[in-house]
Coordinates of C-alpha atoms and ligand atoms in Angstrom, one line a residue:
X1 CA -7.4 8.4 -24.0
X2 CA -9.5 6.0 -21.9
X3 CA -11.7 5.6 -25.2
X4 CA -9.0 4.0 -27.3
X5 CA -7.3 2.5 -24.5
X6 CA -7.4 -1.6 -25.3
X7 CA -7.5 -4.2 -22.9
X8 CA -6.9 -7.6 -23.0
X9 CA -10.1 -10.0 -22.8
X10 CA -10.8 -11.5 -19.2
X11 CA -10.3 -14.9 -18.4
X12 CA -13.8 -17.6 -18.1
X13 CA -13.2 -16.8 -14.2
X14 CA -13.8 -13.1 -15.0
X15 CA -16.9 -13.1 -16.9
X16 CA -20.2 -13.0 -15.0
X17 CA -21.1 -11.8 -11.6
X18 CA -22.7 -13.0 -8.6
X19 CA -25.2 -11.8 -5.9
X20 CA -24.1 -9.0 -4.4
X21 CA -25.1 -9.8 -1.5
X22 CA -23.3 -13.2 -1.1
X23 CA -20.3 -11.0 -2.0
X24 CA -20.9 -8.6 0.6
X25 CA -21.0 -11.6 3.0
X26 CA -18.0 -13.5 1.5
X27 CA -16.0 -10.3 2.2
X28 CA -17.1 -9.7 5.5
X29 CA -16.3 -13.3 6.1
X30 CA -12.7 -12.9 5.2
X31 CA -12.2 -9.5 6.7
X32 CA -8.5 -10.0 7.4
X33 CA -8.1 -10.1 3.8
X34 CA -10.6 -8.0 2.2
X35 CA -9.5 -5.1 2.7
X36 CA -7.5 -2.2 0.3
X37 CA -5.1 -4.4 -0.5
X38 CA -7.0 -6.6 -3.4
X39 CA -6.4 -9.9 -2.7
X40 CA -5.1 -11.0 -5.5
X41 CA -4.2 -14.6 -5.2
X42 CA -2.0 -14.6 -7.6
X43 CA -1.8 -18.7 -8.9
X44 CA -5.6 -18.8 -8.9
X45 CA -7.1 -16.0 -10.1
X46 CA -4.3 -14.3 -12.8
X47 CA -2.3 -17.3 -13.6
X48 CA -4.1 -16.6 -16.9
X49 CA -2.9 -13.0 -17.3
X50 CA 1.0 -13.5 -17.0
X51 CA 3.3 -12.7 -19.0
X52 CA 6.3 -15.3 -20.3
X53 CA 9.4 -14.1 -19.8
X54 CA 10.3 -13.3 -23.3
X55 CA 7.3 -11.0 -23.6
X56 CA 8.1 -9.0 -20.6
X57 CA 10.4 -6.1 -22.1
X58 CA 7.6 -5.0 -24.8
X59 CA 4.9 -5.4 -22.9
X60 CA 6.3 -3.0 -20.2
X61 CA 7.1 -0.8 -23.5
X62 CA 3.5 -1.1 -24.7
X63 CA 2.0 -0.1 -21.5
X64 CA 4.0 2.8 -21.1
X65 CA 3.4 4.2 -24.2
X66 CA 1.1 7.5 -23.7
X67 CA 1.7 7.6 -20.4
X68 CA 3.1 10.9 -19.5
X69 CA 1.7 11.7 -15.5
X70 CA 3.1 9.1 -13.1
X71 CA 4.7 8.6 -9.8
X72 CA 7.5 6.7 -8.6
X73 CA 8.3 4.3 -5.3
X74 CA 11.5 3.5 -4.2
X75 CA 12.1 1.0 -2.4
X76 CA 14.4 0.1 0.6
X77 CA 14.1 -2.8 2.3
X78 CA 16.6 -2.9 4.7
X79 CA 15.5 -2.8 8.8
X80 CA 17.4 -2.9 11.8
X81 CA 15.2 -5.8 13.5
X82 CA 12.3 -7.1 11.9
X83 CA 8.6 -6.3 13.4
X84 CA 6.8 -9.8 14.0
X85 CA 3.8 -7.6 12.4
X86 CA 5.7 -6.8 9.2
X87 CA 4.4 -8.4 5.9
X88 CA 6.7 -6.0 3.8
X89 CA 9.6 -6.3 1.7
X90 CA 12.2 -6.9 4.0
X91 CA 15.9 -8.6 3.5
X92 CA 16.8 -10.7 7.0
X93 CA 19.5 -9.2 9.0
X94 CA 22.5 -11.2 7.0
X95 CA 22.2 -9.4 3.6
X96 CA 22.5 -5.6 5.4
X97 CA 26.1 -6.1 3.8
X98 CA 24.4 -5.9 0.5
X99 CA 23.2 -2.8 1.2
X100 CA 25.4 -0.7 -1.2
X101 CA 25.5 -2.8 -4.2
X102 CA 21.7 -2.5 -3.5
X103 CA 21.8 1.2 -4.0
X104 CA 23.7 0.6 -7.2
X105 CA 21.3 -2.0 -8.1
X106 CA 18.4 0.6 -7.6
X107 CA 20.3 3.3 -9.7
X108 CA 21.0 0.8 -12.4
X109 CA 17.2 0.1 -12.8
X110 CA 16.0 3.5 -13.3
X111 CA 18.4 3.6 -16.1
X112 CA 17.2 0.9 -17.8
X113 CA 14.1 2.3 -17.3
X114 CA 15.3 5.4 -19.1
X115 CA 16.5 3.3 -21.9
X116 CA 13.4 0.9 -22.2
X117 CA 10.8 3.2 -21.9
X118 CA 11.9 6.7 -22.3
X119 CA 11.7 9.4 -19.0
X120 CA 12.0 12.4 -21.3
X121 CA 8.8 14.2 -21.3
X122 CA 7.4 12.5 -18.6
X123 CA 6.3 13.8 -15.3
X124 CA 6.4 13.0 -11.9
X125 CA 3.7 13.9 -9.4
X126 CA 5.3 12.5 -6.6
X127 CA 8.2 10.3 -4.9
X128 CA 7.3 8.3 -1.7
X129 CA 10.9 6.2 -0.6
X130 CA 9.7 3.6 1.3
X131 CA 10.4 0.2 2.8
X132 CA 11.9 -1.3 5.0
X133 CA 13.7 1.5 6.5
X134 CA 15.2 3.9 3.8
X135 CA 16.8 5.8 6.8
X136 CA 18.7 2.5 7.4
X137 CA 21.0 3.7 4.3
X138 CA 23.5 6.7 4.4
X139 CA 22.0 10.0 3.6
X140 CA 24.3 10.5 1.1
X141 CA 22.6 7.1 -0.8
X142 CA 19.3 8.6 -0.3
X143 CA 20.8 12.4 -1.7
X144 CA 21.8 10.3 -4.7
X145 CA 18.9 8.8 -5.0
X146 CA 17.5 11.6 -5.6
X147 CA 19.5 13.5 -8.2
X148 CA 19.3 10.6 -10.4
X149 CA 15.8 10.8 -10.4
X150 CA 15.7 14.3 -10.7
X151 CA 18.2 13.6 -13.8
X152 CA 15.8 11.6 -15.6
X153 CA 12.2 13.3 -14.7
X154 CA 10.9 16.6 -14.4
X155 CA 8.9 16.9 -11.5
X156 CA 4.9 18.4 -11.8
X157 CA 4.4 21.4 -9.9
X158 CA 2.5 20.5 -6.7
X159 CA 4.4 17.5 -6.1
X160 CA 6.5 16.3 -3.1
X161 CA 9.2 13.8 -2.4
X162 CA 7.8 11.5 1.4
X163 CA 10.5 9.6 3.0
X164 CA 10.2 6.5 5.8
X165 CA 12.1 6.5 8.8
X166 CA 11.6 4.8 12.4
X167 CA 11.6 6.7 15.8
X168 CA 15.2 5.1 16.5
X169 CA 17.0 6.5 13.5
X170 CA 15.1 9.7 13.5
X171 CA 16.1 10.1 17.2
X172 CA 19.3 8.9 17.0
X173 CA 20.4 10.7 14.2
X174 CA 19.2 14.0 13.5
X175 CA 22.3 14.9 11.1
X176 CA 20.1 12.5 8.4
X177 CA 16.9 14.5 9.3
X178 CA 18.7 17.5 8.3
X179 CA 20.5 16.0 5.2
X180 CA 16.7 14.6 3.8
X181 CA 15.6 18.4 4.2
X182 CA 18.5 20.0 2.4
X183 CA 17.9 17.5 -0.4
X184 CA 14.4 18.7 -0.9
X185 CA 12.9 15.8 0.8
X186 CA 9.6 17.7 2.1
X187 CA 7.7 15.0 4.0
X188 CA 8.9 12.2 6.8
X189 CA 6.8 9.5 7.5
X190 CA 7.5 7.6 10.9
X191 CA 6.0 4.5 12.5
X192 CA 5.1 4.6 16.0
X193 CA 2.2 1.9 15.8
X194 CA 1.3 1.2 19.4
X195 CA 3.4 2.5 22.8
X196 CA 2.3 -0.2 25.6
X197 CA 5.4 -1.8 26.8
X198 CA 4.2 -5.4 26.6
X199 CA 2.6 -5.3 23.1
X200 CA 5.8 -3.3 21.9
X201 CA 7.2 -6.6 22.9
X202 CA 5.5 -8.8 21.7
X203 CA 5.7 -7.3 18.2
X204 CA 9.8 -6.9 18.7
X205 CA 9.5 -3.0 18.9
X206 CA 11.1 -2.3 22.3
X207 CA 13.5 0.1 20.6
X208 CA 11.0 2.1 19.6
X209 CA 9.4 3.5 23.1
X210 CA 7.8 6.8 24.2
X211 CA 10.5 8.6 24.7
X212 CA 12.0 7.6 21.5
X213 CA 9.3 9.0 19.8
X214 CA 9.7 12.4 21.3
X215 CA 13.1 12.9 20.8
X216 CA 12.8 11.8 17.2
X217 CA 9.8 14.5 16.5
X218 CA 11.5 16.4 18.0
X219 CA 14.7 16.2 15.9
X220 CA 11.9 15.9 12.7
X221 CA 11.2 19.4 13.5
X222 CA 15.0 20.7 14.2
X223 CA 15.3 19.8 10.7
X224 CA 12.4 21.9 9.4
X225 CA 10.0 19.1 8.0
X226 CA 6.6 20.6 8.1
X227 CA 4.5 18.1 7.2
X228 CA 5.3 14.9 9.4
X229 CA 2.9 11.9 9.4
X230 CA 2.4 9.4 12.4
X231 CA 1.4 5.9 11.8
X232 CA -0.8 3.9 14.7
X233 CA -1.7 0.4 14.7
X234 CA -5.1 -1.4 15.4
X235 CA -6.2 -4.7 15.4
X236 CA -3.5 -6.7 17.7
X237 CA -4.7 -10.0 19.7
X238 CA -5.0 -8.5 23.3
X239 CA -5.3 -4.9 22.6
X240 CA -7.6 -3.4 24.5
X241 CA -9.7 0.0 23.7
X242 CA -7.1 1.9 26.6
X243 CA -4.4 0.6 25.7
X244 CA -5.5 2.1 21.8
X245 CA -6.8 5.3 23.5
X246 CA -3.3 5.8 25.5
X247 CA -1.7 5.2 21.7
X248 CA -3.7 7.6 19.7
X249 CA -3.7 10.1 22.8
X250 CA 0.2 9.7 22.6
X251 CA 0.4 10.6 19.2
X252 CA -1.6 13.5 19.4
X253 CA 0.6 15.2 22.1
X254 CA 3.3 15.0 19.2
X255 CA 1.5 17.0 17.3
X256 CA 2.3 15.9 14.0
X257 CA 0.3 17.0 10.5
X258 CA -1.2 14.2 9.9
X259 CA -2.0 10.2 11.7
X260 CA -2.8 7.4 9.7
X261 CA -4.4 4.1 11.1
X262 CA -3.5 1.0 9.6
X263 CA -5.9 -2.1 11.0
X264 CA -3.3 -5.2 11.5
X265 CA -3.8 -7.6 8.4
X266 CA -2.0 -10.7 9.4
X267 CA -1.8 -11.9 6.4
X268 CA 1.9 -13.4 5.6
X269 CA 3.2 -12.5 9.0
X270 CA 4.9 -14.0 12.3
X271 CA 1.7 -13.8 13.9
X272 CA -0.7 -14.5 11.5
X273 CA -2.0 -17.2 13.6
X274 CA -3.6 -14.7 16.1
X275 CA -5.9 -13.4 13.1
X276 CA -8.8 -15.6 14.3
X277 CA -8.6 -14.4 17.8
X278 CA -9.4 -10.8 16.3
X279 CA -13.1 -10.3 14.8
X280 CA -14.6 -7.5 13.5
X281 CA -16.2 -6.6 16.8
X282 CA -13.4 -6.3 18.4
X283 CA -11.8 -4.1 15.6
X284 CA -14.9 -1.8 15.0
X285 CA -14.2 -0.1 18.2
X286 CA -11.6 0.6 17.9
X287 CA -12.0 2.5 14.8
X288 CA -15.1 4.0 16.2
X289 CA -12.5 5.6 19.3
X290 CA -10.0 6.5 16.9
X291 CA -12.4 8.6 14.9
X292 CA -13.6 10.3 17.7
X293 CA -10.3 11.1 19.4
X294 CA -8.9 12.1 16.9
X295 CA -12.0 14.7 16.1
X296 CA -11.8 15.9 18.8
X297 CA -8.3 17.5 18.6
X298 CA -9.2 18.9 15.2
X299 CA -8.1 16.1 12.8
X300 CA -10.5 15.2 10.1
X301 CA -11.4 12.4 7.1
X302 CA -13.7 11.8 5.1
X303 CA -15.7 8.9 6.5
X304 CA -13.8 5.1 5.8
X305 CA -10.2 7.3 5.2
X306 CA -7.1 6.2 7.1
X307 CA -5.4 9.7 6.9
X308 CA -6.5 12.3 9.3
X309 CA -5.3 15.6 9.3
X310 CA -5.4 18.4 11.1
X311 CA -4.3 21.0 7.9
X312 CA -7.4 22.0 6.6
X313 CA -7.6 21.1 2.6
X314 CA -4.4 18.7 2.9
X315 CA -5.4 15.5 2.2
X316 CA -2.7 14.5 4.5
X317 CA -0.6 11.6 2.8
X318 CA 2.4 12.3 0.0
X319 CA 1.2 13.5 -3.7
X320 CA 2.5 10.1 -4.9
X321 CA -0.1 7.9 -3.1
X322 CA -3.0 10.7 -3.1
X323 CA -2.8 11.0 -7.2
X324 CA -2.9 6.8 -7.1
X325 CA -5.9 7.0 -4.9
X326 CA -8.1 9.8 -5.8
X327 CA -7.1 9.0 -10.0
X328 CA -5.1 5.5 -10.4
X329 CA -2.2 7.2 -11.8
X330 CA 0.2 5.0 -12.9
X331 CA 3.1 4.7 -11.2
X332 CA 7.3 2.9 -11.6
X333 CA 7.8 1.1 -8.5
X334 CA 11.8 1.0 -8.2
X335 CA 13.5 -2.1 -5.7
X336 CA 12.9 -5.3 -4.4
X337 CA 9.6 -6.5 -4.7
X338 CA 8.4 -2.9 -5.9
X339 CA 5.0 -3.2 -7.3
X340 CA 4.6 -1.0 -10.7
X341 CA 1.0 -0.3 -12.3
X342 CA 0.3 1.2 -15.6
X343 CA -3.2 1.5 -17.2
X344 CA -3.4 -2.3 -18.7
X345 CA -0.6 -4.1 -16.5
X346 CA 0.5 -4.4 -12.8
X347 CA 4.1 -5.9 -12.2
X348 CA 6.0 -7.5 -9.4
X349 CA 10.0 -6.7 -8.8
X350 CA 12.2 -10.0 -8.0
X351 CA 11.9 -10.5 -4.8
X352 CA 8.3 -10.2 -4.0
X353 CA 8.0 -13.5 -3.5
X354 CA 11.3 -14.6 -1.3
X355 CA 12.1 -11.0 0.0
X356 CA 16.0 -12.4 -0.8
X357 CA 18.2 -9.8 -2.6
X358 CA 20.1 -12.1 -5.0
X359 CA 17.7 -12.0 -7.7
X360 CA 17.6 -8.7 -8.1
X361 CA 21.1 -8.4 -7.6
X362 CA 21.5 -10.5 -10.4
X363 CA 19.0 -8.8 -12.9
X364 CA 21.2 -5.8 -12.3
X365 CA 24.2 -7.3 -12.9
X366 CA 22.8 -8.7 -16.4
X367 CA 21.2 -5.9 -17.4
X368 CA 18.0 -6.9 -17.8
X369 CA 14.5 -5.2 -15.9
X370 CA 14.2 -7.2 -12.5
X371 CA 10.4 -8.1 -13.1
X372 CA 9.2 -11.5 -11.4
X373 CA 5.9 -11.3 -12.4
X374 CA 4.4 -9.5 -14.9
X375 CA 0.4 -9.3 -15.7
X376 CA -1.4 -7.6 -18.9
X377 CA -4.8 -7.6 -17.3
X378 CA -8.3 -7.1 -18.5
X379 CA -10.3 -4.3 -17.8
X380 CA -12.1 -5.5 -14.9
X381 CA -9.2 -6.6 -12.9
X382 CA -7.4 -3.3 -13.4
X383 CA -10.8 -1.6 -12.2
X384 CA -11.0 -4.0 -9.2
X385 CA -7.4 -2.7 -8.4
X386 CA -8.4 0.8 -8.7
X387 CA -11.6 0.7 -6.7
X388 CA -9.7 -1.3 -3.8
X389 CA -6.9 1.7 -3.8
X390 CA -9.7 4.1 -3.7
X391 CA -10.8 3.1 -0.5
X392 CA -7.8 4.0 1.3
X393 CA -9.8 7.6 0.9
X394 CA -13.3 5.4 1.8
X395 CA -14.9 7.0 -1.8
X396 CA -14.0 6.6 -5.4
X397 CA -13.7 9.4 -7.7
X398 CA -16.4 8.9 -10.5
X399 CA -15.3 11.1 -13.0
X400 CA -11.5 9.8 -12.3
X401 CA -12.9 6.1 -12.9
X402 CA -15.3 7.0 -15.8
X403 CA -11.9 9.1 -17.7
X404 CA -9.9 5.8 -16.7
X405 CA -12.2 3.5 -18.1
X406 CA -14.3 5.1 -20.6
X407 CA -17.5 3.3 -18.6
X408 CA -19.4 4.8 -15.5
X409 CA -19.1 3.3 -12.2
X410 CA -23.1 2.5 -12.2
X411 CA -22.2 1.1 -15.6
X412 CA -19.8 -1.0 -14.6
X413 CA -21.3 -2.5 -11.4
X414 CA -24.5 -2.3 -11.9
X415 CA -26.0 -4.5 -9.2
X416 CA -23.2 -3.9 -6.8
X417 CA -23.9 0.1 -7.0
X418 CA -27.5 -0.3 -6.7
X419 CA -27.5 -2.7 -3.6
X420 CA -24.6 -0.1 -1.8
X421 CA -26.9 2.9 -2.2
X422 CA -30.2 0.5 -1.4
X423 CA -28.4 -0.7 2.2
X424 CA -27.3 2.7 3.0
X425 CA -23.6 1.6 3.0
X426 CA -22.3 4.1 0.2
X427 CA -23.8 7.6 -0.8
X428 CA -23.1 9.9 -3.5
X429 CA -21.9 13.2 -2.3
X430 CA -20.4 15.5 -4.9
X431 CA -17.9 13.6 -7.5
X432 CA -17.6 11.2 -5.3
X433 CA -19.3 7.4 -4.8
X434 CA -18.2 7.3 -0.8
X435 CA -18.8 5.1 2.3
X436 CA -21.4 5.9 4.6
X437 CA -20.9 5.7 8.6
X438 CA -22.7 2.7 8.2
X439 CA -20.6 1.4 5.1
X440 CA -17.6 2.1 7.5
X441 CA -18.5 -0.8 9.8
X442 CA -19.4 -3.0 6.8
X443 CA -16.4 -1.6 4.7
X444 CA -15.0 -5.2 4.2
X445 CA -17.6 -6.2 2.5
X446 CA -18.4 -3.2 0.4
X447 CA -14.3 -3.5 -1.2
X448 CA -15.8 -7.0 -2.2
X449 CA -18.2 -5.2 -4.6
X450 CA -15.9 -3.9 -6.5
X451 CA -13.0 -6.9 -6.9
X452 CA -13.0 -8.8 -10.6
X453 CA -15.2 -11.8 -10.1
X454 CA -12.5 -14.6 -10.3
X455 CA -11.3 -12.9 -7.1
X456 CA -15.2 -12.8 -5.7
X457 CA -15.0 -16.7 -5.9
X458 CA -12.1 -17.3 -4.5
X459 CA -13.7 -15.2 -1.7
X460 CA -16.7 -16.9 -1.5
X461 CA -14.8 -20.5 -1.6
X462 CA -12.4 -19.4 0.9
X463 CA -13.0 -20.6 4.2
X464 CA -11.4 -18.2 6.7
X465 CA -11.1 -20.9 9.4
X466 CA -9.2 -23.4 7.4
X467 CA -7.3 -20.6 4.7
X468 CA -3.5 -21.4 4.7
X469 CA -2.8 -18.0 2.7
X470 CA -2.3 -16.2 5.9
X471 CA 0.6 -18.2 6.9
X472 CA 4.2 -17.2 6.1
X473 CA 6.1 -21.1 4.6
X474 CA 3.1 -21.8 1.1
X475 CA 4.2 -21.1 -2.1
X476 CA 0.7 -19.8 -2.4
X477 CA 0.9 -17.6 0.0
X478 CA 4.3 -15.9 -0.5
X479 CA 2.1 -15.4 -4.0
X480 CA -1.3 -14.3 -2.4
X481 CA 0.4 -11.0 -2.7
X482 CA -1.7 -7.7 -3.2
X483 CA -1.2 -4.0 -2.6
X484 CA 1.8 -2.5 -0.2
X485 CA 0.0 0.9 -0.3
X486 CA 2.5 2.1 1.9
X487 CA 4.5 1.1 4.8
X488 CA 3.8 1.8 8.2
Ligands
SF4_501 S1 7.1 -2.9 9.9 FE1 8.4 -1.4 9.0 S2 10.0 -1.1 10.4 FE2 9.0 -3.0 11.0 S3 10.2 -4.6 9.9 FE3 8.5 -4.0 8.6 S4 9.3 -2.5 7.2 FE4 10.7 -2.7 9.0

């Protein structure tokens, strides 16, 4: 019950508020970062909010308690080559050997789990496996996978279980396409990002060409997936609005479901150094020629949404990430680096911060919950988290965030909601608070309306021509981390 729900108090940093506008600024300033993925800045804006070690195992039980709807993330982060895009979880190429103690590892988690917190009687509205590359592993590790989870939760009706692959596995290997069906796996996700040669290069994706992609959708569809998900890329240094209309044209002749557009976010990355060579007028058109391309062979969002889809009523992503968006359902994160959120706490798995598997290797092996970081957060900060995630559907749910938080939107940002709706960049249509075409263009600075305020300073100190938290080798940037809604 949201009403009796207790949060801890906020930090100094997290009292007060500033202009809205200067936020709105601040975050169109530092669009490369302000963005759905709340940029958390982890050692200057919730050093406060961690938890010691020794607290960690019964605050994870506290914040379970009452918790009986979640979903659940597994994690694989094994690839065959690394994209010089990639800011995920990723292992380099000399641990794939550790691949099957990993799976154990991964198995030996969601028992503890079992034991720490209880699965009985809870239920899962969704399972997105993710990485990485979980097709990089046998399908019999996935298959297990799976009926150990299915040993421990009951899954809600309505639910479905979203798998990761790449258009090299998926056309090289359609035996694993066919196992993931038979093991009730009801929804493949599949990278295909951009499709000119030269910038396929340059972000180390030769493998992954044209008619790799056919073959593979093909094979997707062999298999009997229905529901198949394509994602494109935007946003890339020297990308031109042809070269993006030959991509999203390319995907469409597939004729999958759903496409999702991710914009490139630099941030952490091998070429995060070309971030200030892209600005938001290059970037806007290319959203701007997305939406209409995509219109105009019958897929649809709501305005500010990275899903389209073409199934009328089907929001288009897995029921995992659509319950975290629309509601902030909580959700286990299992893996390396895996990211887990309850109502009051959001934790990091070993590994988030060096993407090496030892640690977690070594959690397993003691027995203990492989939790790096672990923060019991104050209201604000988990509403700033909640609002970010809801812009992945460009709205937020007001009766979802009032029945979260016991507090109305308008209540809670009080001068933010006013100036949104005064500016014309959000509307209220329905239930929903959502992003008008004009909030679209601005939308980076609107997700700064809703972020806690110690993370609106750091925004509005942050210079984005001198920032070193894009680059790849800073302990504060290996800790800037924030949201890996999902992987493209
Ligand atoms: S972008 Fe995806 S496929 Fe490429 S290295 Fe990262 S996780 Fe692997």
């Amino acid at each position: 019950m949201a009403g009796v729900r207790e949060w801890r108090d906020p930090s100094e940093e997290d009292r007060g508020r500033f202009d809205p506008r200067a936020i709105f600024e601040a975050g169109l300033r530092n669009h490369h970062i302000a963005n759905t993925a709340y940029p958390i800045a982890h050692e200057r804006t919730w050093r406060p909010y961690r938890v010691p070690r020794v607290g960690v195992a019964s605050t994870v039980v506290r914040a379970w308690q009452g918790i009986r709807d979640l979903g659940l993330y597994v994690h694989v982060p094994f690839c065959e080559t690394r994209c010089s895009f990639c800011e995920y979880t990723v292992t380099r190429r000399s641990e794939h050997g550790g691949a099957e103690d990993y799976v154990a590892a991964l198995l030996g988690e969601l028992e503890l789990y079992e034991d720490v917190i209880g699965t009985e009687g809870r239920l899962l509205h969704g399972l997105d496996i993710g990485g990485g590359t979980p097709s990089f592993l046998p399908a019999e590790a996935i298959a297990r996978i799976l009926s150990s989870v299915r040993a421990c939760f009951r899954f809600a009706p309505g639910s479905d279980i979203s798998i990761e692959t790449t258009p090299k596995i998926a056309a090289s290997d359609p035996d694993k396409l066919t196992a993931y069906r038979r093991s009730g796996i009801d929804r493949i996700s599949m990278g295909i990002q951009v499709i000119e040669p030269d910038l396929l290069r340059v972000l180390n994706r030769e493998e992954n060409g044209v008619g790799v992609h056919r073959r593979a959708v093909s094979n997707v569809r062999a298999a009997g997936f229905e529901r198949l998900n394509l994602d494109l890329m935007y946003g890339f240094s020297g990308q031109s609005l042809d070269s993006w209309r030959a991509t999203l044209e390319h995907a469409i002749g597939l004729g999958p479901e759903y496409i999702t557009l991710y914009r490139m976010r630099y941030k952490l990355t091998r070429i995060s150094h070309q971030a200030a060579h892209v600005t938001l007028d290059d970037v806007r058109p290319m959203a701007a020629l997305a939406k209409e391309v995509l219109a105009d062979a019958g897929y649809r969002a709501s305005p500010g949404k990275t899903t389209y889809s073409r199934i009328p009523a089907d929001v288009g992503t897995s029921s995992y990430l659509a319950r975290r968006v629309i509601e902030g359902m909580p959700y286990l994160g299992l893996g390396l680096g895996a990211q887990s959120f309850t109502h009051t706490t959001i934790s990091y798995n070993d590994g988030a911060a060096g993407k090496n598997l030892a640690p977690y290797l070594k959690s397993a092996r003691e027995g203990r919950l492989p939790i790096q970081d672990l923060y019991d957060l104050p209201a604000v900060q988990m509403m700033g988290k909640m609002c970010s995630v809801s812009f992945y559907f460009g709205e937020i749910h007001l009766a979802a965030f009032a029945a979260k938080f016991g507090v109305s939107l308008d209540t809670a940002y009080p001068e933010a909601v006013a100036f949104l709706l005064r500016e014309g960049l959000m509307e209220v249509r329905g239930a929903v608070l959502g992003l008008t075409s004009r909030g679209v263009e601005h939308k980076n600075g609107v997700h700064a309306l809703f972020y806690a305020p110690s993370i609106q300073r750091y925004l509005l100190e942050r210079d984005p021509e001198r920032a070193q938290d894009m680059t790849r080798h800073r302990r504060q940037a290996a800790r800037t981390a924030d949201e890996e809604l999902v992987h493209v």
